Structures are given as C-alpha cells and as structure tokens.
Amino acid sequence: GAGVSQSPSNKVTEKGKDVELRCDPISGHTALYWYRQSLGQGLEFLIYFQGNSAPDKSGLPSDRFSAERTGGSVSTLTIQRTQQEDSAVYLCASSWGQGELFFGEGSRLTVL
Amino acid sequence: SQKIEQNSEALNIQEGKTATLTCNYTNYSPAYLQWYRQDPGRGPVFLLLIRENEKEKRKERLKVTFDTTLKQSLFHITASQPADSATYLCALEGGDKIIFGKGTRLHILP
C-alpha cells in the first residue's frame, strides 16, 4: 500500500524479553518518527530520523530502547528486557521533512 | 520548561454548535503548528497546518487560528456533527522535531 506500515500490529511478551517493532515509511519520505502512546494519553516523542543526519534520540526513556533506520527507509525500534511499564501503542510516522506527518496504525505492545 | 497544553481532556458539544479547542504552549517558538484527529485504535490523521506568519486558516468546517504573542492556537469545528467525535491533537515544531499535546476528547451530542 501507499501508507505507513507497522508490524506487528499486536505483540504480547513476557517481562524481560526483547521485542522489535518495524516501520515501513512512505517511499521517498526523508523524516521518520517514533512515538509512544499509553492508554488514554497523548503522544510521547521517542526518536526522530531526518535524512542522513544523526537521529534525535532525546525522547528515548532509557537505554533499553534503541532504534535504527536502514538505507533511509525501514526503521526498527528495539526494546530490550521489557518491563510492564513499556506496555503501550508505539506509533511510527513519516514525512517529507517538515509539515504533515503520515502515521501508521501502531503496534500495540503488552508486557505481562 | 517546555510545555504544550490542550485546555481540557474532554469536551461535550451539542450537535450543530461550534466546538472550540485550545492549544497553549510555553518556551517554544514554532515555525508552524498542526492539528490532528485520532479515532480510537487508529493512528492520528493530519487536518491542518498553520504557519507563524498566518493568523487563520480554513478547511471546510474547520478553522485554525495561531497567535504567536499569546502562544496559543484555537481550533474550531462549525456546524458540528456526531461524526466529528474524536480526540484532537495539537502538534508543533519544537527544535526540528514535532511534539504533541495530550489531546482533547470531543463528544458531539446528537
């Protein structure tokens, strides 16, 4: 499809396990964002990639969280040693640089 | 500290009336501000963008104002309909990245 694609849509894991969440942005978009949304809350900024620049990682809540973007396209958000407080919807968005963000439908993570 | 505040968590408006949502910010100087709509279980969808040199922007029944002196944006939905019920998020450019407010849940009552 032409939109932002995220996988998996749902992930249930046990505390202490590692998880990887994937985002396929819209082709040609240079900017890619990851946000976290806890139940009933707003969007918490996690990380921002823009072209070939170093990513802005200022929103990552701990060193258990990391993200990479390969070839300026697909991005993977990795959470190591998951904790129950990591349970949330993780949203990916892409854009041409500035302006309108196009969001995926999110990956819902549940840590038991 | 930097903050983006949307005036209320939830707002109930009678169908046909104008809904007005507020977004206030502190310690940002955004070049532009955006509004998004989010339905339950879905990702946010872009509605409108207004730049710092624009006072007002309209799109169909939607109107956004941006006052950089007051550090405030107002989002209006005229002739509101039950289908307008959703969460509305304010977002601004803060240091190159886009930062969101917590959103306002709007309920249009039939």
PDB file of C-alpha atoms in Angstrom:
ATOM      1  CA  GLY A   1       0.000   0.000   0.000  1.00  0.00           C
ATOM      2  CA  ALA A   2       0.936   3.650  -0.154  1.00  0.00           C
ATOM      3  CA  GLY A   3       0.697   4.363   3.557  1.00  0.00           C
ATOM      4  CA  VAL A   4       2.967   3.829   6.557  1.00  0.00           C
ATOM      5  CA  SER A   5       3.017   0.186   7.539  1.00  0.00           C
ATOM      6  CA  GLN A   6       3.812  -1.090  11.029  1.00  0.00           C
ATOM      7  CA  SER A   7       4.320  -4.631  12.251  1.00  0.00           C
ATOM      8  CA  PRO A   8       3.349  -6.453  14.301  1.00  0.00           C
ATOM      9  CA  SER A   9       0.006  -4.824  14.969  1.00  0.00           C
ATOM     10  CA  ASN A  10      -0.156  -6.605  18.314  1.00  0.00           C
ATOM     11  CA  LYS A  11       2.613  -8.093  20.406  1.00  0.00           C
ATOM     12  CA  VAL A  12       2.287  -9.827  23.755  1.00  0.00           C
ATOM     13  CA  THR A  13       5.536 -10.638  25.504  1.00  0.00           C
ATOM     14  CA  GLU A  14       6.816 -11.655  28.883  1.00  0.00           C
ATOM     15  CA  LYS A  15       8.676  -9.284  31.149  1.00  0.00           C
ATOM     16  CA  GLY A  16      12.392  -9.416  30.447  1.00  0.00           C
ATOM     17  CA  LYS A  17      12.109 -10.418  26.790  1.00  0.00           C
ATOM     18  CA  ASP A  18      13.345  -8.255  23.908  1.00  0.00           C
ATOM     19  CA  VAL A  19      10.952  -7.012  21.226  1.00  0.00           C
ATOM     20  CA  GLU A  20      11.414  -5.473  17.797  1.00  0.00           C
ATOM     21  CA  LEU A  21       8.834  -3.250  16.157  1.00  0.00           C
ATOM     22  CA  ARG A  22       9.063  -2.448  12.471  1.00  0.00           C
ATOM     23  CA  CYS A  23       8.033   0.586  10.456  1.00  0.00           C
ATOM     24  CA  ASP A  24       7.892   0.872   6.669  1.00  0.00           C
ATOM     25  CA  PRO A  25       7.513   4.573   5.846  1.00  0.00           C
ATOM     26  CA  ILE A  26       6.047   6.072   2.709  1.00  0.00           C
ATOM     27  CA  SER A  27       8.548   5.805  -0.129  1.00  0.00           C
ATOM     28  CA  GLY A  28      10.574   8.983  -0.539  1.00  0.00           C
ATOM     29  CA  HIS A  29       9.841  10.372   2.903  1.00  0.00           C
ATOM     30  CA  THR A  30      13.049  11.624   4.486  1.00  0.00           C
ATOM     31  CA  ALA A  31      11.778  12.032   8.052  1.00  0.00           C
ATOM     32  CA  LEU A  32      10.667   9.221  10.342  1.00  0.00           C
ATOM     33  CA  TYR A  33       9.349   9.468  13.885  1.00  0.00           C
ATOM     34  CA  TRP A  34       8.560   7.022  16.662  1.00  0.00           C
ATOM     35  CA  TYR A  35       6.060   7.975  19.346  1.00  0.00           C
ATOM     36  CA  ARG A  36       4.630   6.063  22.304  1.00  0.00           C
ATOM     37  CA  GLN A  37       1.010   6.384  23.408  1.00  0.00           C
ATOM     38  CA  SER A  38      -0.085   4.920  26.716  1.00  0.00           C
ATOM     39  CA  LEU A  39      -3.764   4.229  27.340  1.00  0.00           C
ATOM     40  CA  GLY A  40      -5.746   7.459  27.205  1.00  0.00           C
ATOM     41  CA  GLN A  41      -2.627   9.584  26.918  1.00  0.00           C
ATOM     42  CA  GLY A  42      -1.075  11.805  24.288  1.00  0.00           C
ATOM     43  CA  LEU A  43       1.832  11.010  22.000  1.00  0.00           C
ATOM     44  CA  GLU A  44       5.213  10.840  23.710  1.00  0.00           C
ATOM     45  CA  PHE A  45       8.108  11.614  21.354  1.00  0.00           C
ATOM     46  CA  LEU A  46      10.771   8.891  21.282  1.00  0.00           C
ATOM     47  CA  ILE A  47      13.141   9.373  18.338  1.00  0.00           C
ATOM     48  CA  TYR A  48      13.386  11.284  15.041  1.00  0.00           C
ATOM     49  CA  PHE A  49      15.363  10.431  11.911  1.00  0.00           C
ATOM     50  CA  GLN A  50      15.918  13.045   9.204  1.00  0.00           C
ATOM     51  CA  GLY A  51      17.764  12.010   6.063  1.00  0.00           C
ATOM     52  CA  ASN A  52      21.378  11.094   6.744  1.00  0.00           C
ATOM     53  CA  SER A  53      21.640  13.239   9.879  1.00  0.00           C
ATOM     54  CA  ALA A  54      22.283  11.740  13.283  1.00  0.00           C
ATOM     55  CA  PRO A  55      18.942  10.816  14.849  1.00  0.00           C
ATOM     56  CA  ASP A  56      17.435  12.864  17.667  1.00  0.00           C
ATOM     57  CA  LYS A  57      17.216  10.289  20.461  1.00  0.00           C
ATOM     58  CA  SER A  58      16.266  12.751  23.187  1.00  0.00           C
ATOM     59  CA  GLY A  59      12.900  11.112  23.870  1.00  0.00           C
ATOM     60  CA  LEU A  60      14.077   7.555  24.461  1.00  0.00           C
ATOM     61  CA  PRO A  61      13.081   6.776  28.071  1.00  0.00           C
ATOM     62  CA  SER A  62      16.017   4.512  28.911  1.00  0.00           C
ATOM     63  CA  ASP A  63      19.000   2.758  27.382  1.00  0.00           C
ATOM     64  CA  ARG A  64      16.795  -0.328  26.921  1.00  0.00           C
ATOM     65  CA  PHE A  65      15.267   1.493  23.952  1.00  0.00           C
ATOM     66  CA  SER A  66      17.069   1.855  20.632  1.00  0.00           C
ATOM     67  CA  ALA A  67      16.120   2.435  17.022  1.00  0.00           C
ATOM     68  CA  GLU A  68      17.770   2.295  13.666  1.00  0.00           C
ATOM     69  CA  ARG A  69      16.817   3.231  10.163  1.00  0.00           C
ATOM     70  CA  THR A  70      18.425   1.244   7.405  1.00  0.00           C
ATOM     71  CA  GLY A  71      19.039   2.710   3.968  1.00  0.00           C
ATOM     72  CA  GLY A  72      16.974   5.757   4.819  1.00  0.00           C
ATOM     73  CA  SER A  73      13.827   3.656   4.721  1.00  0.00           C
ATOM     74  CA  VAL A  74      12.696   0.896   7.080  1.00  0.00           C
ATOM     75  CA  SER A  75      13.080   1.534  10.809  1.00  0.00           C
ATOM     76  CA  THR A  76      13.184  -0.884  13.719  1.00  0.00           C
ATOM     77  CA  LEU A  77      12.501   0.087  17.324  1.00  0.00           C
ATOM     78  CA  THR A  78      14.028  -2.366  19.773  1.00  0.00           C
ATOM     79  CA  ILE A  79      13.103  -2.635  23.430  1.00  0.00           C
ATOM     80  CA  GLN A  80      15.402  -4.834  25.491  1.00  0.00           C
ATOM     81  CA  ARG A  81      14.455  -6.516  28.756  1.00  0.00           C
ATOM     82  CA  THR A  82      10.869  -5.310  28.522  1.00  0.00           C
ATOM     83  CA  GLN A  83       9.083  -4.068  31.629  1.00  0.00           C
ATOM     84  CA  GLN A  84       5.356  -3.810  32.294  1.00  0.00           C
ATOM     85  CA  GLU A  85       5.520  -0.019  32.030  1.00  0.00           C
ATOM     86  CA  ASP A  86       6.626  -0.427  28.412  1.00  0.00           C
ATOM     87  CA  SER A  87       3.084  -1.573  27.547  1.00  0.00           C
ATOM     88  CA  ALA A  88       1.685   0.995  25.113  1.00  0.00           C
ATOM     89  CA  VAL A  89       0.928   1.631  21.475  1.00  0.00           C
ATOM     90  CA  TYR A  90       4.050   2.502  19.504  1.00  0.00           C
ATOM     91  CA  LEU A  91       3.287   4.773  16.560  1.00  0.00           C
ATOM     92  CA  CYS A  92       5.515   5.457  13.593  1.00  0.00           C
ATOM     93  CA  ALA A  93       5.098   8.449  11.289  1.00  0.00           C
ATOM     94  CA  SER A  94       6.920   9.704   8.208  1.00  0.00           C
ATOM     95  CA  SER A  95       7.016  12.942   6.267  1.00  0.00           C
ATOM     96  CA  TRP A  96       8.925  14.801   3.541  1.00  0.00           C
ATOM     97  CA  GLY A  97      10.871  16.681   6.181  1.00  0.00           C
ATOM     98  CA  GLN A  98       8.656  19.297   7.697  1.00  0.00           C
ATOM     99  CA  GLY A  99       4.938  19.534   7.891  1.00  0.00           C
ATOM    100  CA  GLU A 100       2.277  16.887   7.701  1.00  0.00           C
ATOM    101  CA  LEU A 101       3.031  13.564   9.385  1.00  0.00           C
ATOM    102  CA  PHE A 102       1.589  10.343   7.991  1.00  0.00           C
ATOM    103  CA  PHE A 103       1.015   7.795  10.739  1.00  0.00           C
ATOM    104  CA  GLY A 104       0.821   4.044  10.721  1.00  0.00           C
ATOM    105  CA  GLU A 105      -1.837   2.252  12.721  1.00  0.00           C
ATOM    106  CA  GLY A 106       0.591   1.442  15.503  1.00  0.00           C
ATOM    107  CA  SER A 107       1.983  -1.608  17.234  1.00  0.00           C
ATOM    108  CA  ARG A 108       0.231  -2.450  20.490  1.00  0.00           C
ATOM    109  CA  LEU A 109       2.713  -3.918  22.955  1.00  0.00           C
ATOM    110  CA  THR A 110       1.561  -5.766  26.058  1.00  0.00           C
ATOM    111  CA  VAL A 111       4.178  -6.880  28.568  1.00  0.00           C
ATOM    112  CA  LEU A 112       2.922  -9.494  31.010  1.00  0.00           C
TER     113      LEU A 112
ATOM    114  CA  SER B   1      10.335  24.036  30.898  1.00  0.00           C
ATOM    115  CA  GLN B   2       8.707  23.460  27.538  1.00  0.00           C
ATOM    116  CA  LYS B   3       5.012  22.605  27.626  1.00  0.00           C
ATOM    117  CA  ILE B   4       2.106  22.109  25.239  1.00  0.00           C
ATOM    118  CA  GLU B   5      -1.283  22.230  26.943  1.00  0.00           C
ATOM    119  CA  GLN B   6      -4.671  21.470  25.461  1.00  0.00           C
ATOM    120  CA  ASN B   7      -7.363  23.109  27.504  1.00  0.00           C
ATOM    121  CA  SER B   8      -9.403  20.157  28.581  1.00  0.00           C
ATOM    122  CA  GLU B   9      -9.272  16.410  28.488  1.00  0.00           C
ATOM    123  CA  ALA B  10     -12.859  16.148  27.252  1.00  0.00           C
ATOM    124  CA  LEU B  11     -15.416  18.489  25.725  1.00  0.00           C
ATOM    125  CA  ASN B  12     -19.131  17.864  25.140  1.00  0.00           C
ATOM    126  CA  ILE B  13     -20.815  19.969  22.444  1.00  0.00           C
ATOM    127  CA  GLN B  14     -24.378  19.856  21.156  1.00  0.00           C
ATOM    128  CA  GLU B  15     -24.746  18.867  17.511  1.00  0.00           C
ATOM    129  CA  GLY B  16     -24.896  21.889  15.225  1.00  0.00           C
ATOM    130  CA  LYS B  17     -22.918  24.143  17.575  1.00  0.00           C
ATOM    131  CA  THR B  18     -19.321  25.283  17.139  1.00  0.00           C
ATOM    132  CA  ALA B  19     -16.687  23.345  19.030  1.00  0.00           C
ATOM    133  CA  THR B  20     -13.597  25.331  20.058  1.00  0.00           C
ATOM    134  CA  LEU B  21     -10.445  23.603  21.262  1.00  0.00           C
ATOM    135  CA  THR B  22      -7.439  25.407  22.698  1.00  0.00           C
ATOM    136  CA  CYS B  23      -3.727  24.698  22.484  1.00  0.00           C
ATOM    137  CA  ASN B  24      -1.284  26.740  24.557  1.00  0.00           C
ATOM    138  CA  TYR B  25       2.466  26.386  24.576  1.00  0.00           C
ATOM    139  CA  THR B  26       5.388  27.743  26.602  1.00  0.00           C
ATOM    140  CA  ASN B  27       9.083  28.043  25.824  1.00  0.00           C
ATOM    141  CA  TYR B  28       8.678  27.122  22.174  1.00  0.00           C
ATOM    142  CA  SER B  29       8.963  29.341  19.112  1.00  0.00           C
ATOM    143  CA  PRO B  30       7.390  27.106  16.485  1.00  0.00           C
ATOM    144  CA  ALA B  31       7.568  27.975  12.823  1.00  0.00           C
ATOM    145  CA  TYR B  32       4.263  26.161  12.400  1.00  0.00           C
ATOM    146  CA  LEU B  33       1.567  24.346  14.328  1.00  0.00           C
ATOM    147  CA  GLN B  34      -0.607  21.430  13.273  1.00  0.00           C
ATOM    148  CA  TRP B  35      -3.865  19.787  14.287  1.00  0.00           C
ATOM    149  CA  TYR B  36      -4.583  16.063  14.000  1.00  0.00           C
ATOM    150  CA  ARG B  37      -7.621  13.883  14.569  1.00  0.00           C
ATOM    151  CA  GLN B  38      -7.335  10.487  16.232  1.00  0.00           C
ATOM    152  CA  ASP B  39     -10.078   7.884  16.382  1.00  0.00           C
ATOM    153  CA  PRO B  40      -9.924   5.010  18.918  1.00  0.00           C
ATOM    154  CA  GLY B  41      -7.438   2.325  17.910  1.00  0.00           C
ATOM    155  CA  ARG B  42      -6.164   4.320  14.933  1.00  0.00           C
ATOM    156  CA  GLY B  43      -3.166   6.469  14.175  1.00  0.00           C
ATOM    157  CA  PRO B  44      -3.602  10.266  14.092  1.00  0.00           C
ATOM    158  CA  VAL B  45      -4.672  11.869  10.824  1.00  0.00           C
ATOM    159  CA  PHE B  46      -3.473  15.314   9.738  1.00  0.00           C
ATOM    160  CA  LEU B  47      -6.090  18.054   9.488  1.00  0.00           C
ATOM    161  CA  LEU B  48      -4.485  21.488   9.180  1.00  0.00           C
ATOM    162  CA  LEU B  49      -1.129  23.252   9.363  1.00  0.00           C
ATOM    163  CA  ILE B  50      -0.760  26.962  10.130  1.00  0.00           C
ATOM    164  CA  ARG B  51       2.499  28.868   9.888  1.00  0.00           C
ATOM    165  CA  GLU B  52       3.738  31.562  12.256  1.00  0.00           C
ATOM    166  CA  ASN B  53       3.038  34.325   9.736  1.00  0.00           C
ATOM    167  CA  GLU B  54      -0.553  33.166   9.206  1.00  0.00           C
ATOM    168  CA  LYS B  55      -3.319  34.314  11.510  1.00  0.00           C
ATOM    169  CA  GLU B  56      -6.033  31.978  10.334  1.00  0.00           C
ATOM    170  CA  LYS B  57      -6.561  29.000   8.072  1.00  0.00           C
ATOM    171  CA  ARG B  58      -9.776  27.308   6.990  1.00  0.00           C
ATOM    172  CA  LYS B  59     -10.710  23.957   5.512  1.00  0.00           C
ATOM    173  CA  GLU B  60     -14.388  23.193   5.013  1.00  0.00           C
ATOM    174  CA  ARG B  61     -15.963  23.358   8.509  1.00  0.00           C
ATOM    175  CA  LEU B  62     -12.580  23.656  10.229  1.00  0.00           C
ATOM    176  CA  LYS B  63     -10.814  26.864  11.206  1.00  0.00           C
ATOM    177  CA  VAL B  64      -7.500  27.299  12.975  1.00  0.00           C
ATOM    178  CA  THR B  65      -6.005  30.473  14.400  1.00  0.00           C
ATOM    179  CA  PHE B  66      -2.431  31.000  15.575  1.00  0.00           C
ATOM    180  CA  ASP B  67      -1.418  33.825  17.909  1.00  0.00           C
ATOM    181  CA  THR B  68       2.349  33.811  18.458  1.00  0.00           C
ATOM    182  CA  THR B  69       2.081  36.628  21.004  1.00  0.00           C
ATOM    183  CA  LEU B  70      -0.366  34.728  23.190  1.00  0.00           C
ATOM    184  CA  LYS B  71       1.387  31.446  22.280  1.00  0.00           C
ATOM    185  CA  GLN B  72      -1.984  29.933  21.516  1.00  0.00           C
ATOM    186  CA  SER B  73      -3.864  28.192  18.737  1.00  0.00           C
ATOM    187  CA  LEU B  74      -7.627  27.795  18.573  1.00  0.00           C
ATOM    188  CA  PHE B  75      -9.266  25.013  16.558  1.00  0.00           C
ATOM    189  CA  HIS B  76     -12.916  25.453  15.598  1.00  0.00           C
ATOM    190  CA  ILE B  77     -15.378  22.974  14.113  1.00  0.00           C
ATOM    191  CA  THR B  78     -18.520  24.725  12.920  1.00  0.00           C
ATOM    192  CA  ALA B  79     -21.900  23.011  12.485  1.00  0.00           C
ATOM    193  CA  SER B  80     -20.541  20.078  14.485  1.00  0.00           C
ATOM    194  CA  GLN B  81     -21.784  16.563  13.780  1.00  0.00           C
ATOM    195  CA  PRO B  82     -21.653  13.334  15.821  1.00  0.00           C
ATOM    196  CA  ALA B  83     -19.098  12.053  13.267  1.00  0.00           C
ATOM    197  CA  ASP B  84     -16.729  14.792  14.479  1.00  0.00           C
ATOM    198  CA  SER B  85     -16.444  12.983  17.826  1.00  0.00           C
ATOM    199  CA  ALA B  86     -12.772  12.034  18.240  1.00  0.00           C
ATOM    200  CA  THR B  87      -9.598  13.108  20.012  1.00  0.00           C
ATOM    201  CA  TYR B  88      -7.948  16.189  18.551  1.00  0.00           C
ATOM    202  CA  LEU B  89      -4.229  16.686  18.968  1.00  0.00           C
ATOM    203  CA  CYS B  90      -2.229  19.855  18.685  1.00  0.00           C
ATOM    204  CA  ALA B  91       1.367  19.486  17.455  1.00  0.00           C
ATOM    205  CA  LEU B  92       4.148  21.969  16.976  1.00  0.00           C
ATOM    206  CA  GLU B  93       7.629  22.102  15.592  1.00  0.00           C
ATOM    207  CA  GLY B  94       9.999  22.211  18.544  1.00  0.00           C
ATOM    208  CA  GLY B  95      13.695  22.179  17.692  1.00  0.00           C
ATOM    209  CA  ASP B  96      13.100  20.494  14.308  1.00  0.00           C
ATOM    210  CA  LYS B  97      11.066  17.628  15.717  1.00  0.00           C
ATOM    211  CA  ILE B  98       7.270  17.537  16.058  1.00  0.00           C
ATOM    212  CA  ILE B  99       5.916  17.471  19.604  1.00  0.00           C
ATOM    213  CA  PHE B 100       2.288  16.710  20.504  1.00  0.00           C
ATOM    214  CA  GLY B 101      -0.062  17.862  23.213  1.00  0.00           C
ATOM    215  CA  LYS B 102      -2.094  15.315  25.181  1.00  0.00           C
ATOM    216  CA  GLY B 103      -5.211  15.914  23.097  1.00  0.00           C
ATOM    217  CA  THR B 104      -8.827  16.823  23.776  1.00  0.00           C
ATOM    218  CA  ARG B 105     -11.600  14.209  23.507  1.00  0.00           C
ATOM    219  CA  LEU B 106     -14.506  15.850  21.742  1.00  0.00           C
ATOM    220  CA  HIS B 107     -18.003  14.404  22.044  1.00  0.00           C
ATOM    221  CA  ILE B 108     -20.705  15.803  19.771  1.00  0.00           C
ATOM    222  CA  LEU B 109     -24.066  15.039  21.340  1.00  0.00           C
ATOM    223  CA  PRO B 110     -26.991  14.328  18.981  1.00  0.00           C
TER     224      PRO B 110
END
